[in-house]
Tab-separated table of C-alpha atoms in Angstrom:
chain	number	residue	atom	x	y	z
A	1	UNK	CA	94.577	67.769	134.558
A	2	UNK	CA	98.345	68.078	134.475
A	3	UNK	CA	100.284	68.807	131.545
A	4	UNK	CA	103.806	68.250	129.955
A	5	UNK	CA	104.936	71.683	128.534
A	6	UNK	CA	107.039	70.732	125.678
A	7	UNK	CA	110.673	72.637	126.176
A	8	UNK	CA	111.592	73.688	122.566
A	9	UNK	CA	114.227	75.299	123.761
A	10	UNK	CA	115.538	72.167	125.205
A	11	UNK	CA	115.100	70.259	121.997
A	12	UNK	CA	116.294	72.551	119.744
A	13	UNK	CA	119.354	72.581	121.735
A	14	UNK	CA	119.778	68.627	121.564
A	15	UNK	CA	119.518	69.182	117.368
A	16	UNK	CA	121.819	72.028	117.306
A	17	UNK	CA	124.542	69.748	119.196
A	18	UNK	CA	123.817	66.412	117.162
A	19	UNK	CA	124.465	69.354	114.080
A	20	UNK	CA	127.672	70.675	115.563
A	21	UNK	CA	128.725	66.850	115.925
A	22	UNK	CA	128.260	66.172	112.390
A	23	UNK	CA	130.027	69.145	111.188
A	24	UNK	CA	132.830	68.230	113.095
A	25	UNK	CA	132.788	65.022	111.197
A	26	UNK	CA	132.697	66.666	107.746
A	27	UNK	CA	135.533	68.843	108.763
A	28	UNK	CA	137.794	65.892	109.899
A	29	UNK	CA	136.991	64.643	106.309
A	30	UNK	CA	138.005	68.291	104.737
A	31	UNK	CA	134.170	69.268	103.861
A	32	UNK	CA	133.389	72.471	105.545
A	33	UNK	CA	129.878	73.091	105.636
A	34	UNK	CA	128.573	76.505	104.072
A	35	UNK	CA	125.546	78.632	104.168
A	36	UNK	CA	124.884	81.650	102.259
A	37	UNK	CA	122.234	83.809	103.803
A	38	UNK	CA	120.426	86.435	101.707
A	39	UNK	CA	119.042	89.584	103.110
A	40	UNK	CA	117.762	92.751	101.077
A	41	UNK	CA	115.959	95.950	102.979
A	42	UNK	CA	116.197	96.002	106.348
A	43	UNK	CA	113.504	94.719	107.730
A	44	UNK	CA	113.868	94.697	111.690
A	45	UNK	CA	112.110	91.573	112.356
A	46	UNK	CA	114.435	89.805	109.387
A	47	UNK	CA	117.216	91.615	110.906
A	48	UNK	CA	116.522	89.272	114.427
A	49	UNK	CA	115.776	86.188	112.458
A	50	UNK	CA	118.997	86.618	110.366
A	51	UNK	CA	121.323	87.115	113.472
A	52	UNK	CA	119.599	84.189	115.168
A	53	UNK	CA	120.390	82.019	111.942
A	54	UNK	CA	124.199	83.335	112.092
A	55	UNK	CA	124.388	82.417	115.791
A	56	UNK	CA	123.134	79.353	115.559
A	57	UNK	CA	125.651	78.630	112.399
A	58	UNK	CA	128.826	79.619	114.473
A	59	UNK	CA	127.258	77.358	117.100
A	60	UNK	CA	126.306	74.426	114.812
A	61	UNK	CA	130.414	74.946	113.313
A	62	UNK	CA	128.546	76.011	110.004
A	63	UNK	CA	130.506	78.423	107.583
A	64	UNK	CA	127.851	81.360	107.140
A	65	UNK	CA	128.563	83.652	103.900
A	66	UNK	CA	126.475	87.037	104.513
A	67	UNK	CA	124.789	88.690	101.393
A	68	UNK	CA	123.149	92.272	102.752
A	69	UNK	CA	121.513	93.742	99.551
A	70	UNK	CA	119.434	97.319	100.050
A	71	UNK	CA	116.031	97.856	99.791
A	72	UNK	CA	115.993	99.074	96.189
A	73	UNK	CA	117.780	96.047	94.815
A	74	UNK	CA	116.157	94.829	91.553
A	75	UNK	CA	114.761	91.616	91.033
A	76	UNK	CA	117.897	90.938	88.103
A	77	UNK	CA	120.077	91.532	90.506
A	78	UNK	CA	119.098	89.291	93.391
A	79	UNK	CA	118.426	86.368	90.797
A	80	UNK	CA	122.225	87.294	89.321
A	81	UNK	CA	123.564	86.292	92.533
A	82	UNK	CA	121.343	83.484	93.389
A	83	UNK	CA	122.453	81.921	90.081
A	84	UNK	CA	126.382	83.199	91.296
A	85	UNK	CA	125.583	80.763	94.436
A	86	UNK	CA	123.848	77.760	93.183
A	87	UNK	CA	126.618	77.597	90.608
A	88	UNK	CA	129.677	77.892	93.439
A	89	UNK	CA	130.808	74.563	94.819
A	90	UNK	CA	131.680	75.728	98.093
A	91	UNK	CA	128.061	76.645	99.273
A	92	UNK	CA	125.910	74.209	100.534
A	93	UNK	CA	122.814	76.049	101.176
A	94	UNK	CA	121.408	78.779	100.195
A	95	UNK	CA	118.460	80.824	102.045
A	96	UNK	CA	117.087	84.389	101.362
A	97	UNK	CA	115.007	85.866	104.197
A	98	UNK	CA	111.525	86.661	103.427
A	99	UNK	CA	109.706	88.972	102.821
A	100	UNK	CA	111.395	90.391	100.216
A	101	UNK	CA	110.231	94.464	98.734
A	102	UNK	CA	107.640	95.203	96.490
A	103	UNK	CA	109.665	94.914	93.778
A	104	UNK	CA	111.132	91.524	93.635
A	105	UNK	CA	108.234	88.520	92.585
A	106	UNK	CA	109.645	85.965	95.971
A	107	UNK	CA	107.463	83.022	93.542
A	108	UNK	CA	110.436	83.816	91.250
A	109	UNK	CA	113.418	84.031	93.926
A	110	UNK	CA	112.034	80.586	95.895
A	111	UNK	CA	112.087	79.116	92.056
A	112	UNK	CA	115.849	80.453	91.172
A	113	UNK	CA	117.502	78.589	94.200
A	114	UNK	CA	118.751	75.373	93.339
A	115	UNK	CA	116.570	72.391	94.816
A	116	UNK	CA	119.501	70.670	95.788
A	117	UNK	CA	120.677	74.050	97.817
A	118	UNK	CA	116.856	75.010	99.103
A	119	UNK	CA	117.534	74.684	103.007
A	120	UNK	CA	114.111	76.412	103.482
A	121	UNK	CA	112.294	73.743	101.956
A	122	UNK	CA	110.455	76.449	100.359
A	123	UNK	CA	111.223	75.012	96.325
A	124	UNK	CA	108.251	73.341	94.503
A	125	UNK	CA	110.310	70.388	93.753
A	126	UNK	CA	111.339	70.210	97.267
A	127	UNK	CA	106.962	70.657	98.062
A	128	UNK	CA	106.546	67.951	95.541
A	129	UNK	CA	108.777	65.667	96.956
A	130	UNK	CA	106.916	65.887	99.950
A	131	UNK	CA	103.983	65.236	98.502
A	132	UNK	CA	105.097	61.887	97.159
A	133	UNK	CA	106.771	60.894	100.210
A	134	UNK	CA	110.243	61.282	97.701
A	135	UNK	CA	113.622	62.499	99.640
A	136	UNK	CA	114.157	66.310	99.531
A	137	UNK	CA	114.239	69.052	101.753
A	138	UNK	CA	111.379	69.786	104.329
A	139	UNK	CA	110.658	73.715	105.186
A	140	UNK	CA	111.738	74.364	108.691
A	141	UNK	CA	108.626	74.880	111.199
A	142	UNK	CA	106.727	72.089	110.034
A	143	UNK	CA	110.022	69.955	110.199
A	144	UNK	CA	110.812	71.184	113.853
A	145	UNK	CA	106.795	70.161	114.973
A	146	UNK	CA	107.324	66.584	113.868
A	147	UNK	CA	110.781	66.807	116.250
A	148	UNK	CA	108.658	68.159	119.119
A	149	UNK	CA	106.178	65.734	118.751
A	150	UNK	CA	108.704	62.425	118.315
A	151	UNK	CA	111.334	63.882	120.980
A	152	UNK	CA	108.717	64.109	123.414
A	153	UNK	CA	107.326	60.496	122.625
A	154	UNK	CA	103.960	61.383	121.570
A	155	UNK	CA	102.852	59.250	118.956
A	156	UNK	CA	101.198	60.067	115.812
A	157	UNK	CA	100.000	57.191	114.067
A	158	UNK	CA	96.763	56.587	114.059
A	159	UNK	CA	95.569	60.157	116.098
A	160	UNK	CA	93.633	62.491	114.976
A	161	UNK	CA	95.530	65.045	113.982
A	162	UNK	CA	94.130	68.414	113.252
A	163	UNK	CA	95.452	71.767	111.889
A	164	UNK	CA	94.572	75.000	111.345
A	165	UNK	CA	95.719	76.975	108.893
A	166	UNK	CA	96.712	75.812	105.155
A	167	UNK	CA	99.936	77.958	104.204
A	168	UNK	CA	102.373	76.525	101.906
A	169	UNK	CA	105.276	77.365	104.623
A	170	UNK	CA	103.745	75.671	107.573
A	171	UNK	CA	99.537	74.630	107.306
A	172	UNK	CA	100.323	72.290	104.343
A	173	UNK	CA	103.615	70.714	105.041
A	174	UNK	CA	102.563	70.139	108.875
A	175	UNK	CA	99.216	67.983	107.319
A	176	UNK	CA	101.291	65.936	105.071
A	177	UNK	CA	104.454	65.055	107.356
A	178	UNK	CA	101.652	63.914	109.960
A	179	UNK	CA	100.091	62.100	107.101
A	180	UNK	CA	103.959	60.268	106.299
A	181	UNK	CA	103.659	59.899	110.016
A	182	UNK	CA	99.967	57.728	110.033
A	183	UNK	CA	98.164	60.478	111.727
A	184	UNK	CA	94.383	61.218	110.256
A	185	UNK	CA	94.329	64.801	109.054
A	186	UNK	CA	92.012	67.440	108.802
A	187	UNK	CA	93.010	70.791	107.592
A	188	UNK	CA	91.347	73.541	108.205
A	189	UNK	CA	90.934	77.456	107.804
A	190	UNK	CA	89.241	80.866	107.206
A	191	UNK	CA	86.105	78.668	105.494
A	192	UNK	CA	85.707	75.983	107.517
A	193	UNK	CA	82.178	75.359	109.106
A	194	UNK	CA	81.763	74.620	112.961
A	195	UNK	CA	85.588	74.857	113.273
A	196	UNK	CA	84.959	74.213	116.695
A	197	UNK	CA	83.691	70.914	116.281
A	198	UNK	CA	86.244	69.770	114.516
A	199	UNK	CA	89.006	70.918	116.501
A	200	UNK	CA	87.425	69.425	119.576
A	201	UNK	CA	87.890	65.803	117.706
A	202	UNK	CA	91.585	66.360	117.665
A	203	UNK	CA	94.196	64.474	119.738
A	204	UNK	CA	97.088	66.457	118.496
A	205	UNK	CA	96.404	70.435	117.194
A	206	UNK	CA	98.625	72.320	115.425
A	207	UNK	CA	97.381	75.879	115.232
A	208	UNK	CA	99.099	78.475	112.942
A	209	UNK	CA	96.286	80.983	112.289
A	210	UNK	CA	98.224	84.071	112.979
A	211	UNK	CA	96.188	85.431	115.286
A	212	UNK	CA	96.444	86.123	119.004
A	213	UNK	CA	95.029	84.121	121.492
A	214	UNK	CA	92.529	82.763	118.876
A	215	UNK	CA	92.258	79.144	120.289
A	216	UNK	CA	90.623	79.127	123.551
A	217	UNK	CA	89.407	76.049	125.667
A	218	UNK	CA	86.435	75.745	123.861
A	219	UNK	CA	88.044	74.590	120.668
A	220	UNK	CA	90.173	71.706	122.519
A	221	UNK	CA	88.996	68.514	123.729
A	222	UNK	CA	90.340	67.262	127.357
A	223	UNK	CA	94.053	65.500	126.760
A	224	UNK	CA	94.862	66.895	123.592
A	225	UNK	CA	97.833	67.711	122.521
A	226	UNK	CA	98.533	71.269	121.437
A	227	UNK	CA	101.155	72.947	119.559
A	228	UNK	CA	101.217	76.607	118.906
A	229	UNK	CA	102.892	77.748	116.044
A	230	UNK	CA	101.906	81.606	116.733
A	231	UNK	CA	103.703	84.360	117.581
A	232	UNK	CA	102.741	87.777	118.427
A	233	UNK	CA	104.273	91.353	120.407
A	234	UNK	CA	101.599	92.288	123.192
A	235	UNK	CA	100.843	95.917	123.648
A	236	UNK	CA	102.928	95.418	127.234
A	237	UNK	CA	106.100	93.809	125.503
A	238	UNK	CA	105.187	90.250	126.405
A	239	UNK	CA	105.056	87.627	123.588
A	240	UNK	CA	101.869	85.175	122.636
A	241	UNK	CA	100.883	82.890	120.610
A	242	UNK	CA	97.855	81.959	118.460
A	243	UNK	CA	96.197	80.018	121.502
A	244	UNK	CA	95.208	81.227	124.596
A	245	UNK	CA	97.997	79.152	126.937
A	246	UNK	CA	95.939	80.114	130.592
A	247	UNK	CA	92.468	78.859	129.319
A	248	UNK	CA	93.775	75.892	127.440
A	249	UNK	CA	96.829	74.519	129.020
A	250	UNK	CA	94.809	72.619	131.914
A	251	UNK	CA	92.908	70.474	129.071
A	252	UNK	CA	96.262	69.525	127.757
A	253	UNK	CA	97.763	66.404	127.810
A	254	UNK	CA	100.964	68.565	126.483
A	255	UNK	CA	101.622	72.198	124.883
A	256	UNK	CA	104.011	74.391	123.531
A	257	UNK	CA	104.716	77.350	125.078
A	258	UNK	CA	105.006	80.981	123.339
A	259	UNK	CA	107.806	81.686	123.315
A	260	UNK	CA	109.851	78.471	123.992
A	261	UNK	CA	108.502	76.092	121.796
A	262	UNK	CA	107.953	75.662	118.018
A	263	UNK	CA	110.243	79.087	117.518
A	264	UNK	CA	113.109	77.694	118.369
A	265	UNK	CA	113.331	74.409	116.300
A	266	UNK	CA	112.513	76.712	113.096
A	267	UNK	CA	116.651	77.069	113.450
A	268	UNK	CA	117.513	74.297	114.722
A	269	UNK	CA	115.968	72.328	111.729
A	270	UNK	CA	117.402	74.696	109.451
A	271	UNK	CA	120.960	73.670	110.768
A	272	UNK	CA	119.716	70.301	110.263
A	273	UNK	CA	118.746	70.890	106.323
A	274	UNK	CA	122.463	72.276	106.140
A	275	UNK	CA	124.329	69.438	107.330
A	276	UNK	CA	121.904	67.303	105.558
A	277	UNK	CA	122.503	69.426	101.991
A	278	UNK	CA	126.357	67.742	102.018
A	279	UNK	CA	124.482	64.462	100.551
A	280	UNK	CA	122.145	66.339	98.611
């Protein structure tokens, strides 16, 4: 069977311009658009993630205010200037990069941010809004899948729509924006019986089980569609994902690539939360 591989990369580049457009338009209107990103330790992988989000800011014509706390930073502190931000006008968003040390409770941190300024999605009034199908904003990778899915005209409602994994960043958010979107959803995870069986009854899979290569053709029925939200570093260098792309790609209708395809709409939707936090 042949298969569409669905370009991330390409979409997340058609969202970062429609972003950079809009900013434009606040500017002409005197609003400049500000994000203050929060970093403490230095973690190398948060290090990557943090310069993508900067990049992708300067690209997107987003002002990007750059908070670099170190490692021993107290949990008063980090809330001080949380509180500092969500009271300053001028700031539009506000994001700290997780994981945070040992010492600081991130429950408490996700809490402190403002809703109205929570461009990760991450705040329980922001998950409770999703819930009820009320406005607020949606957490990033689970945003960015929808994206894939619409930009590449596959339809959702009424599919079968299965996914594994049930995190409150990604496995949750996923089930109920498919849900919003009139898909039938299963979730499913570490306890699930016969998890083959019921991933072979999906049309569209979302698989963010965070481990290598775990989804292999067995678990996929023919002409499904497939997005990995996995990533993993190879012994060799190379990147994967959480499915096995050789074995499973030729049942595909479509797929995601790793890398190439959810990673890069994680930014791109972030840009889209910021321009989106203006009305908020």
């Amino acid at each position: 069977m042949s298969y569409q591989i669905i370009d991330g990369k390409a979409i997340a580049g058609e969202i970062k311009e429609e972003c950079r457009v809009k900013a434009e338009e606040y500017r002409e209107k005197g609003i400049e658009i500000t994000l203050a990103v929060v970093q403490v330790g230095s973690d190398p992988a948060s290090g990557v993630y943090v310069r993508n989000k900067k990049r992708a800011c300067e690209a997107c014509g987003i002002r990007s205010l750059s908070y670099e706390l170190p490692e021993e930073t107290c949990e008063v502190e980090l809330l001080e200037l949380i509180e500092k931000l969500n009271r300053d006008e001028a700031v539009n968003g506000i994001l700290v990069q997780l994981p945070l040390p040992g010492q600081i409770d991130e429950k408490k941190v996700i809490q402190a941010i403002d809703a109205k300024k929570d461009v990760d999605g991450f705040h329980p009034m922001n998950a409770g809004a999703l819930c009820t199908g009320e406005r607020g904003f949606v957490s990033c990778t689970p945003a960015g899948i929808i994206q894939l899915l619409k930009r590449s005209r596959i339809a959702i409602a009424g599919k079968e729509c299965v996914v594994i994994g049930r995190s409150n960043i990604v496995g949750k958010p996923a089930a109920l924006l498919l849900l919003a979107e009139n898909g039938t959803v299963t979730v499913c995870h570490s306890r699930t019986a016969d998890l083959k069986e019921v991933t072979k009854r999906a049309d569209i899979l979302v698989v963010a089980v965070g481990k290598p290569k775990f989804i292999t053709a067995e678990y996929v029925k023919e002409g499904a569609v497939v997005i990995d939200v996995g990533i993993h570093r190879k012994e060799n260098g190379k990147l994967c994902g959480d499915v096995d792309f050789d074995s499973v790609a030729p049942k595909c209708s479509a797929i995601t690539p790793v890398p190439g395809g959810v990673g890069p709409m994680t930014i791109a939707m972030l840009m889209s939360n910021c321009i989106a936090s203006v009305d908020e």
